[in-house]
Coordinates of C-alpha atoms and ligand atoms in Angstrom, one line a residue:
M280 CA 66.9 115.7 97.8
T281 CA 66.1 115.6 101.4
K282 CA 63.5 113.2 102.8
K283 CA 61.3 114.9 105.4
I284 CA 59.3 112.9 107.9
I285 CA 56.5 114.8 109.6
A286 CA 54.1 113.7 112.4
A287 CA 50.7 113.4 110.7
S288 CA 48.9 114.8 113.7
S289 CA 50.8 118.1 113.4
L290 CA 49.1 118.5 109.9
G291 CA 45.6 117.5 111.1
V292 CA 45.7 114.0 109.5
S293 CA 44.3 111.1 111.4
N294 CA 43.1 107.6 110.6
T295 CA 39.5 108.6 111.3
K296 CA 39.6 110.3 107.9
I297 CA 40.8 107.1 106.1
S298 CA 38.6 104.3 104.8
H299 CA 38.6 101.1 106.7
D300 CA 39.3 99.1 103.6
A301 CA 42.5 101.2 102.9
L302 CA 43.6 100.8 106.5
F303 CA 43.0 97.0 106.3
V304 CA 45.0 96.8 103.1
I305 CA 48.0 98.6 104.6
E306 CA 47.9 96.6 107.8
Q307 CA 48.0 93.4 105.7
L308 CA 50.9 94.6 103.6
Q309 CA 52.9 95.7 106.7
K310 CA 52.1 92.4 108.5
N311 CA 53.8 90.7 105.5
N312 CA 56.8 92.9 106.0
Y313 CA 56.1 95.1 103.0
D314 CA 55.7 98.9 102.9
G315 CA 52.2 100.2 102.8
Y316 CA 51.4 103.9 102.4
I317 CA 48.5 106.0 101.3
V318 CA 49.6 108.3 98.5
G319 CA 48.1 110.7 96.0
G320 CA 44.7 112.2 96.0
G321 CA 43.6 110.6 99.3
I322 CA 46.2 112.2 101.5
R323 CA 46.4 115.4 99.4
D324 CA 42.6 116.0 99.8
I325 CA 42.8 115.5 103.6
L326 CA 45.7 117.9 103.9
L327 CA 43.7 120.5 101.9
G328 CA 40.6 120.0 104.2
K329 CA 38.6 118.2 101.5
T330 CA 36.9 114.8 101.7
P331 CA 38.9 112.3 99.5
K332 CA 37.0 110.4 96.9
D333 CA 39.3 107.4 97.1
F334 CA 42.5 106.1 98.6
D335 CA 45.4 104.8 96.5
V336 CA 48.0 102.6 98.2
V337 CA 51.6 102.2 97.3
T338 CA 54.0 99.4 98.3
N339 CA 57.4 97.9 97.6
A340 CA 55.7 94.5 97.0
K341 CA 55.5 93.5 93.3
P342 CA 52.0 93.0 91.9
E343 CA 52.3 89.2 92.1
A344 CA 53.3 89.3 95.8
V345 CA 50.4 91.6 96.5
R346 CA 48.1 89.1 94.9
K347 CA 49.5 86.3 97.1
I348 CA 48.3 88.4 100.2
F349 CA 44.8 89.2 99.0
R350 CA 44.3 86.2 96.8
R351 CA 40.9 85.8 95.3
N352 CA 39.8 89.2 96.5
S353 CA 42.3 90.9 94.1
V354 CA 43.1 91.2 90.5
I355 CA 46.1 92.5 88.5
I356 CA 45.1 95.0 85.9
G357 CA 46.9 97.5 83.6
R358 CA 49.1 97.2 80.6
R359 CA 51.3 100.3 80.7
F360 CA 51.9 99.6 84.4
K361 CA 50.5 96.7 86.4
I362 CA 48.5 97.5 89.5
V363 CA 46.5 95.4 91.9
H364 CA 42.9 96.0 92.7
V365 CA 41.7 94.7 96.0
L366 CA 37.9 94.2 96.0
F367 CA 35.6 94.8 98.9
D368 CA 31.8 94.1 98.9
N369 CA 30.3 96.3 101.5
I370 CA 26.7 96.5 102.6
N371 CA 25.4 100.1 102.5
P372 CA 22.8 100.3 105.4
E373 CA 21.5 103.6 104.0
K374 CA 20.5 102.1 100.7
I375 CA 17.8 99.6 100.7
I376 CA 15.9 98.8 97.5
N377 CA 12.9 96.5 97.5
N378 CA 13.7 95.5 101.1
R379 CA 17.1 94.4 100.1
P380 CA 20.3 96.2 101.3
I381 CA 22.5 97.2 98.4
I382 CA 26.0 95.7 98.2
E383 CA 28.5 98.2 96.9
R384 CA 31.8 97.2 95.5
H385 CA 34.7 99.2 96.8
I386 CA 38.2 99.0 95.2
I387 CA 41.5 99.8 96.7
E388 CA 44.2 100.3 94.1
I389 CA 47.7 99.2 95.1
S390 CA 50.7 100.2 92.9
T391 CA 54.3 99.2 93.3
Y392 CA 57.0 101.9 93.6
R393 CA 58.1 102.8 90.2
S394 CA 61.6 103.7 89.1
S395 CA 62.4 107.3 88.2
K396 CA 64.5 106.0 85.4
V397 CA 62.5 106.0 82.3
H398 CA 64.3 103.6 80.0
K399 CA 64.7 104.6 76.4
H400 CA 63.1 101.5 75.2
N401 CA 60.0 102.4 77.2
L402 CA 59.6 105.7 75.2
N403 CA 58.2 106.0 71.7
E404 CA 59.8 108.0 69.0
H405 CA 58.1 111.2 70.4
G406 CA 59.5 110.8 73.9
K407 CA 56.2 109.5 75.3
I408 CA 56.1 106.7 77.9
V409 CA 54.5 103.6 76.4
E410 CA 55.5 100.9 78.9
D411 CA 56.3 101.4 82.5
N412 CA 56.9 98.3 84.6
N413 CA 60.3 99.3 86.1
Y414 CA 60.0 99.0 89.8
G415 CA 62.0 101.3 92.1
T416 CA 62.5 102.7 95.6
Q417 CA 60.0 105.0 97.4
E418 CA 62.2 108.0 96.6
E419 CA 62.3 107.2 92.9
D420 CA 58.5 106.7 93.0
A421 CA 58.1 110.1 94.6
F422 CA 59.8 111.8 91.6
R423 CA 57.9 109.8 89.0
R424 CA 54.6 111.3 90.3
D425 CA 53.1 114.4 88.6
F426 CA 52.7 117.1 91.2
T427 CA 54.4 117.7 94.5
I428 CA 51.1 117.7 96.4
N429 CA 50.4 114.2 94.9
S430 CA 53.7 112.9 96.1
L431 CA 53.2 112.6 99.8
F432 CA 53.3 109.2 101.5
Y433 CA 51.2 108.6 104.6
D434 CA 51.9 105.6 106.9
P435 CA 48.7 105.2 109.0
I436 CA 50.4 102.7 111.4
K437 CA 53.3 105.0 112.3
E438 CA 51.1 108.1 111.7
I439 CA 53.8 109.9 109.7
I440 CA 54.0 111.7 106.3
I441 CA 57.0 111.3 104.1
D442 CA 57.8 114.2 101.8
Y443 CA 60.6 114.2 99.2
T444 CA 59.4 117.1 96.9
H445 CA 58.4 119.9 99.3
G446 CA 54.8 118.9 98.8
I447 CA 53.8 120.0 102.3
E448 CA 55.1 123.5 101.6
D449 CA 53.0 123.6 98.4
V450 CA 49.9 122.3 100.2
K451 CA 50.4 125.2 102.7
N452 CA 50.8 127.7 99.9
K453 CA 48.0 126.2 97.9
T454 CA 50.4 125.8 94.9
L455 CA 50.2 123.1 92.2
R456 CA 53.7 122.5 91.0
I457 CA 54.9 119.8 88.6
I458 CA 57.8 117.7 89.7
G459 CA 61.0 118.0 87.6
D460 CA 61.4 119.8 84.3
P461 CA 57.9 120.8 83.1
K462 CA 58.7 120.4 79.4
E463 CA 60.0 116.9 79.9
R464 CA 57.1 115.9 82.1
Y465 CA 54.5 117.1 79.6
T466 CA 56.3 115.5 76.7
E467 CA 56.4 112.2 78.6
D468 CA 52.7 112.5 79.4
P469 CA 50.6 115.5 78.1
V470 CA 47.6 114.4 80.1
R471 CA 49.4 116.0 83.1
I472 CA 48.2 119.3 81.6
L473 CA 44.6 118.3 82.0
R474 CA 45.3 116.9 85.4
A475 CA 46.9 120.2 86.5
I476 CA 43.9 122.2 85.3
R477 CA 41.3 119.9 86.9
L478 CA 43.1 119.6 90.2
A479 CA 43.8 123.4 90.4
V480 CA 40.2 124.2 89.7
K481 CA 38.8 121.5 91.9
L482 CA 41.0 122.2 94.9
G483 CA 41.3 126.0 94.6
L484 CA 45.1 126.0 93.9
Q485 CA 47.3 128.3 91.9
I486 CA 49.3 126.6 89.2
E487 CA 52.9 127.7 89.7
K488 CA 54.1 129.8 86.7
K489 CA 56.8 127.5 85.5
S490 CA 54.4 124.6 85.6
A491 CA 51.7 126.4 83.6
A492 CA 54.0 128.2 81.1
P493 CA 54.5 125.2 78.7
F494 CA 50.8 124.4 78.4
A495 CA 50.5 126.5 75.2
K496 CA 53.3 124.6 73.5
F497 CA 52.5 121.1 74.6
K498 CA 48.7 121.0 74.6
Q499 CA 48.7 119.9 71.0
L500 CA 50.2 116.6 72.0
L501 CA 46.9 115.8 73.7
C502 CA 45.4 115.1 70.2
N503 CA 47.5 111.9 70.0
E504 CA 46.1 110.4 73.2
N505 CA 43.9 107.4 72.8
K506 CA 40.1 107.9 73.1
W507 CA 39.7 105.6 76.2
R508 CA 42.2 107.6 78.2
M509 CA 40.5 110.8 77.2
Y510 CA 37.2 109.3 78.1
E511 CA 38.5 108.7 81.6
E512 CA 39.8 112.2 81.8
M513 CA 36.5 113.6 80.6
L514 CA 34.7 111.5 83.3
K515 CA 37.0 112.9 86.0
I516 CA 36.2 116.4 84.8
C517 CA 32.5 115.7 84.9
L518 CA 32.8 114.2 88.4
S519 CA 35.2 116.8 89.8
G520 CA 32.4 118.8 91.5
E521 CA 33.6 121.9 89.6
S522 CA 33.0 120.7 86.0
L523 CA 31.7 124.0 84.7
K524 CA 34.8 125.8 86.0
C525 CA 37.1 123.1 84.6
I526 CA 35.5 123.5 81.2
N527 CA 35.9 127.2 81.3
A528 CA 39.6 126.8 82.3
L529 CA 40.1 124.5 79.3
R530 CA 38.5 127.0 77.0
E531 CA 40.8 129.7 78.5
I532 CA 44.0 127.7 77.5
R533 CA 42.4 127.1 74.1
L534 CA 42.4 123.4 74.3
P535 CA 42.8 122.0 70.8
Y536 CA 39.6 120.6 69.2
K537 CA 39.4 116.8 69.1
V538 CA 40.9 116.3 72.6
F539 CA 37.3 116.2 74.0
P540 CA 35.0 115.8 71.0
L541 CA 32.0 116.0 73.3
F542 CA 33.0 119.2 74.9
D543 CA 33.8 120.6 71.4
K544 CA 30.3 119.9 70.3
L545 CA 28.6 121.0 73.5
F546 CA 30.6 123.9 74.7
F547 CA 33.6 125.0 72.5
K548 CA 32.6 125.0 68.9
H549 CA 29.1 126.5 69.1
E550 CA 27.0 128.3 71.6
A551 CA 26.9 126.2 74.8
D552 CA 24.2 123.5 74.9
A553 CA 21.8 124.8 77.6
F554 CA 20.6 121.3 78.5
A555 CA 24.2 120.0 79.0
L556 CA 25.1 123.0 81.0
K557 CA 22.2 122.3 83.3
I558 CA 23.2 118.7 83.7
L559 CA 26.7 119.7 84.8
E560 CA 25.4 122.4 87.1
K561 CA 23.1 119.9 88.8
T562 CA 26.0 117.4 89.0
D563 CA 28.3 120.0 90.6
N564 CA 25.7 120.9 93.1
R565 CA 24.8 117.3 94.0
L566 CA 28.5 116.5 94.5
K567 CA 28.6 119.1 97.3
E568 CA 26.2 116.9 99.3
T569 CA 27.0 113.3 98.2
N570 CA 29.3 111.2 96.1
D571 CA 26.3 109.3 94.9
V572 CA 26.0 110.6 91.3
S573 CA 25.4 108.5 88.2
I574 CA 27.7 108.6 85.2
I575 CA 24.8 107.0 83.3
F576 CA 22.6 110.0 84.1
I577 CA 25.3 112.4 83.2
F578 CA 26.0 110.9 79.8
S579 CA 22.3 110.4 79.0
G580 CA 21.9 114.1 79.8
L581 CA 25.0 115.5 78.0
L582 CA 24.1 113.6 74.8
W583 CA 20.4 114.2 75.1
S584 CA 20.1 117.4 73.0
M585 CA 21.6 115.8 69.9
V586 CA 19.5 112.7 70.3
E587 CA 16.4 114.6 71.0
E588 CA 16.7 116.8 68.0
D589 CA 16.6 113.9 65.6
Y590 CA 14.1 112.0 67.7
S591 CA 11.7 114.9 67.3
N592 CA 12.4 115.3 63.6
N593 CA 12.0 111.6 62.9
Y594 CA 8.8 111.6 64.8
K595 CA 7.5 114.6 63.0
N596 CA 8.3 112.8 59.7
G597 CA 5.9 110.1 60.6
M598 CA 7.9 107.4 62.5
T599 CA 6.5 105.9 65.7
K600 CA 8.1 107.4 68.9
Y601 CA 10.1 104.2 69.5
N602 CA 11.4 104.0 65.9
A603 CA 12.1 107.7 65.9
L604 CA 14.2 107.4 69.0
I605 CA 16.1 104.3 68.0
A606 CA 16.8 105.8 64.6
S607 CA 18.2 108.9 66.2
I608 CA 20.4 106.9 68.6
E609 CA 21.8 105.0 65.5
Q610 CA 22.4 108.3 63.8
H611 CA 24.7 109.3 66.7
A612 CA 26.2 105.9 67.5
A613 CA 29.4 106.6 65.6
F614 CA 30.0 109.9 67.5
I615 CA 29.3 108.2 70.8
N616 CA 31.8 105.5 69.9
L617 CA 34.4 108.1 69.1
L618 CA 34.1 109.4 72.6
G619 CA 35.4 106.1 74.1
V620 CA 32.2 105.5 76.0
T621 CA 32.3 101.9 77.1
K622 CA 29.7 99.4 75.7
N623 CA 28.1 98.9 79.2
I624 CA 27.7 102.6 79.7
F625 CA 26.3 103.0 76.2
Y626 CA 23.7 100.3 76.7
A627 CA 22.7 101.7 80.0
V628 CA 22.4 105.2 78.5
K629 CA 20.3 103.7 75.7
D630 CA 17.9 102.2 78.3
V631 CA 17.6 105.6 80.0
W632 CA 16.6 107.1 76.7
T633 CA 14.1 104.4 75.7
L634 CA 12.5 104.7 79.1
Q635 CA 11.7 108.3 78.1
I636 CA 9.0 106.9 75.8
K637 CA 7.5 104.9 78.7
L638 CA 7.4 108.0 80.7
E639 CA 6.0 110.2 77.9
I640 CA 3.2 107.8 77.1
P641 CA 2.7 105.6 80.1
Q642 CA 0.5 102.5 79.5
P643 CA -1.6 101.7 82.5
K644 CA -0.8 98.0 82.3
N645 CA 3.0 98.7 82.2
V646 CA 3.4 101.5 84.7
A647 CA 4.3 99.3 87.7
K648 CA 6.9 97.5 85.7
T649 CA 8.4 100.7 84.3
V650 CA 9.0 102.0 87.9
L651 CA 10.8 98.8 88.8
D652 CA 13.2 99.1 85.9
S653 CA 16.8 99.3 87.1
R654 CA 17.4 102.5 85.1
F655 CA 14.2 104.2 86.3
R656 CA 15.9 106.5 88.7
Q657 CA 18.2 108.0 86.0
A658 CA 15.4 108.0 83.5
W659 CA 13.1 109.9 85.9
H660 CA 15.8 112.5 86.5
L661 CA 16.3 113.0 82.8
Y662 CA 12.5 113.2 82.3
T663 CA 12.2 115.8 85.1
M664 CA 14.9 117.9 83.4
R665 CA 13.2 117.6 80.1
H666 CA 10.1 118.9 81.8
E667 CA 12.1 122.0 83.0
F668 CA 13.0 122.5 79.3
Q669 CA 9.3 122.1 78.2
Q670 CA 10.0 119.0 76.3
V671 CA 7.3 116.8 77.9
D672 CA 3.5 117.0 78.5
T673 CA 2.9 118.8 81.8
N674 CA -0.3 116.8 82.5
I675 CA 1.5 113.5 82.2
F676 CA 4.4 114.8 84.2
T677 CA 2.0 115.9 87.0
W678 CA 0.3 112.5 86.8
W679 CA 3.7 110.7 87.3
N680 CA 4.5 112.9 90.3
K681 CA 1.2 111.9 91.9
Y682 CA 1.7 108.3 91.1
L683 CA 5.2 108.2 92.5
Q684 CA 4.1 109.6 95.9
E685 CA 4.3 106.8 98.4
N686 CA 0.8 106.9 99.7
S687 CA -1.0 107.6 96.4
N688 CA -4.0 105.6 95.4
K689 CA -2.6 103.7 92.5
Q690 CA -5.9 102.2 91.3
I691 CA -7.6 105.6 91.0
L692 CA -4.5 107.1 89.4
L693 CA -4.4 104.3 86.8
E694 CA -8.0 105.1 85.9
E695 CA -7.1 108.7 85.6
L696 CA -4.3 107.8 83.3
E697 CA -6.6 105.9 81.0
S698 CA -8.5 109.0 80.2
L699 CA -5.4 111.2 80.1
I700 CA -3.8 108.9 77.6
G701 CA -7.0 108.6 75.6
N702 CA -7.1 112.4 75.2
Q703 CA -3.4 112.4 74.3
L704 CA -3.9 109.7 71.7
A705 CA -6.9 111.4 70.2
L706 CA -4.8 114.6 70.0
M707 CA -1.9 112.8 68.3
Q708 CA -4.2 111.2 65.8
Y709 CA -5.9 114.5 65.1
K710 CA -2.5 116.1 64.4
K711 CA -1.4 113.3 62.1
R712 CA -4.7 113.5 60.2
K713 CA -4.2 117.3 59.9
K714 CA -0.7 116.8 58.6
K715 CA -1.8 114.2 56.0
K716 CA -4.5 116.6 54.8
K717 CA -2.0 119.4 54.4
Q718 CA 0.3 117.1 52.4
S719 CA -2.4 115.9 50.0
Ligands
ATP237 P1 41.7 112.0 92.0 O1 41.7 110.5 92.3 O2 41.2 112.8 93.2 O3 41.2 112.4 90.7 P2 44.5 111.5 92.1 O4 45.7 112.5 92.1 O5 44.4 110.6 93.2 O6 43.3 112.4 92.0 P3 44.7 109.2 90.4 O7 44.5 109.1 89.0 O8 44.0 108.4 91.4 O9 44.6 110.8 90.8 O10 46.3 109.0 90.6 C1 46.9 108.7 91.9 C2 48.3 109.2 92.0 O11 49.1 108.7 90.9 C3 48.4 110.7 91.7 O12 48.1 111.5 92.9 C4 49.8 110.9 91.3 O13 50.7 110.8 92.4 C5 50.0 109.6 90.4 N1 49.7 109.9 89.0 C6 48.5 109.8 88.4 N2 48.5 110.1 87.1 C7 49.8 110.5 86.9 C8 50.5 110.9 85.7 N3 49.8 111.1 84.6 N4 51.8 111.2 85.8 C9 52.5 111.0 87.0 N5 51.8 110.6 88.1 C10 50.5 110.3 88.1
MG238 MG1 43.0 108.8 93.3

């Protein structure tokens, strides 16, 4: 195969489009006489006129050597293949909460060139890669990557792009093409099918015929993937900015059930869940303006309908609101666990849900504290959506809107709340009495 070297400026690529942290990492690698290139989504998105969401770096330095350069600011992660994360703590001047600037962690991922030779002992009995720490040359690394457009190397110091796989041609023709023999590549790693669909939808690309043809035969292999990897893929779909279109495309290829149990439940097996559709529509729209979207909000919203149904039922059957909600969450815990949602995310989502009760029946003495809760923002968004779906009391919702306005008179509003809640409690007690009478 021929190696093409192209001046980046001729393709509209310049360092102003690259994050400072990625540039810093590459400078350090090159200063230490190693290669340092941006590869993958970062350079691909710039070439396609999109804003990259992150920058992956590739080098000929082994993970341990990379760690020696970045020392305490780096960690080696990964089992199937080791990579180094270099950590940056940046102050975001646009985000100040309680008079304090927010420090955001930014990670640059550095991987070492991998060998194109997949050794037999690294494959399991089905031909799938299980271990992958064979280092190689840049050229070998290029052919190990999934799609030609993901296999372009950008050197920001020399300002050149290196292309081994006709990736530039495919960028120009807006074509997504798998590298090598499609059947072999999907057997090695069936997740490439999902990546192809997501990237094609997200970037407006056509999947080349030969790359798409084996989907039907190999999609079944996705059922054997572990739930954590599928969880990551599901997240990427939700955060793609075109999640609804991606889900439609997955439906079109008739993705087997069990690959994404959450999508099965929300979109594939029954009539689509309207609340979940709205959550994804809002997320897609928001991603057109900002990258600042919350996974916790997305999950609390996607799972809300099922939790809400039992929450309502439990409450109607006489439990307190809090007990009704907790019981409902427990009823669904096994399913949530099956999705591969990490513990931290699950706990955060649970907080967003329990805050719904504080929003539904705000107690004057606790309101100020509720607003300061670290999950309040996500809880508020969920509550607002629930209002759109007529799940919450409009008077309380209106009260909250007034209370949250910056210059509102909090004292008067708290007094107003006393009587509002008084009325609400009276109504609730009346309903309970009526129900008891009916039962007796
Ligand atoms: P994005 O980050 O925008 O979702 P990406 O292509 O950068 O897209 P990453 O998961 O960050 O996705 O992967 C970085 C690069 O690693 C890819 O561009 C590709 O070159 C390579 N890669 C990722 N997953 C695979 C895979 N399953 N098989 C082969 N190469 C892969
Ligand atoms: Mg990436």
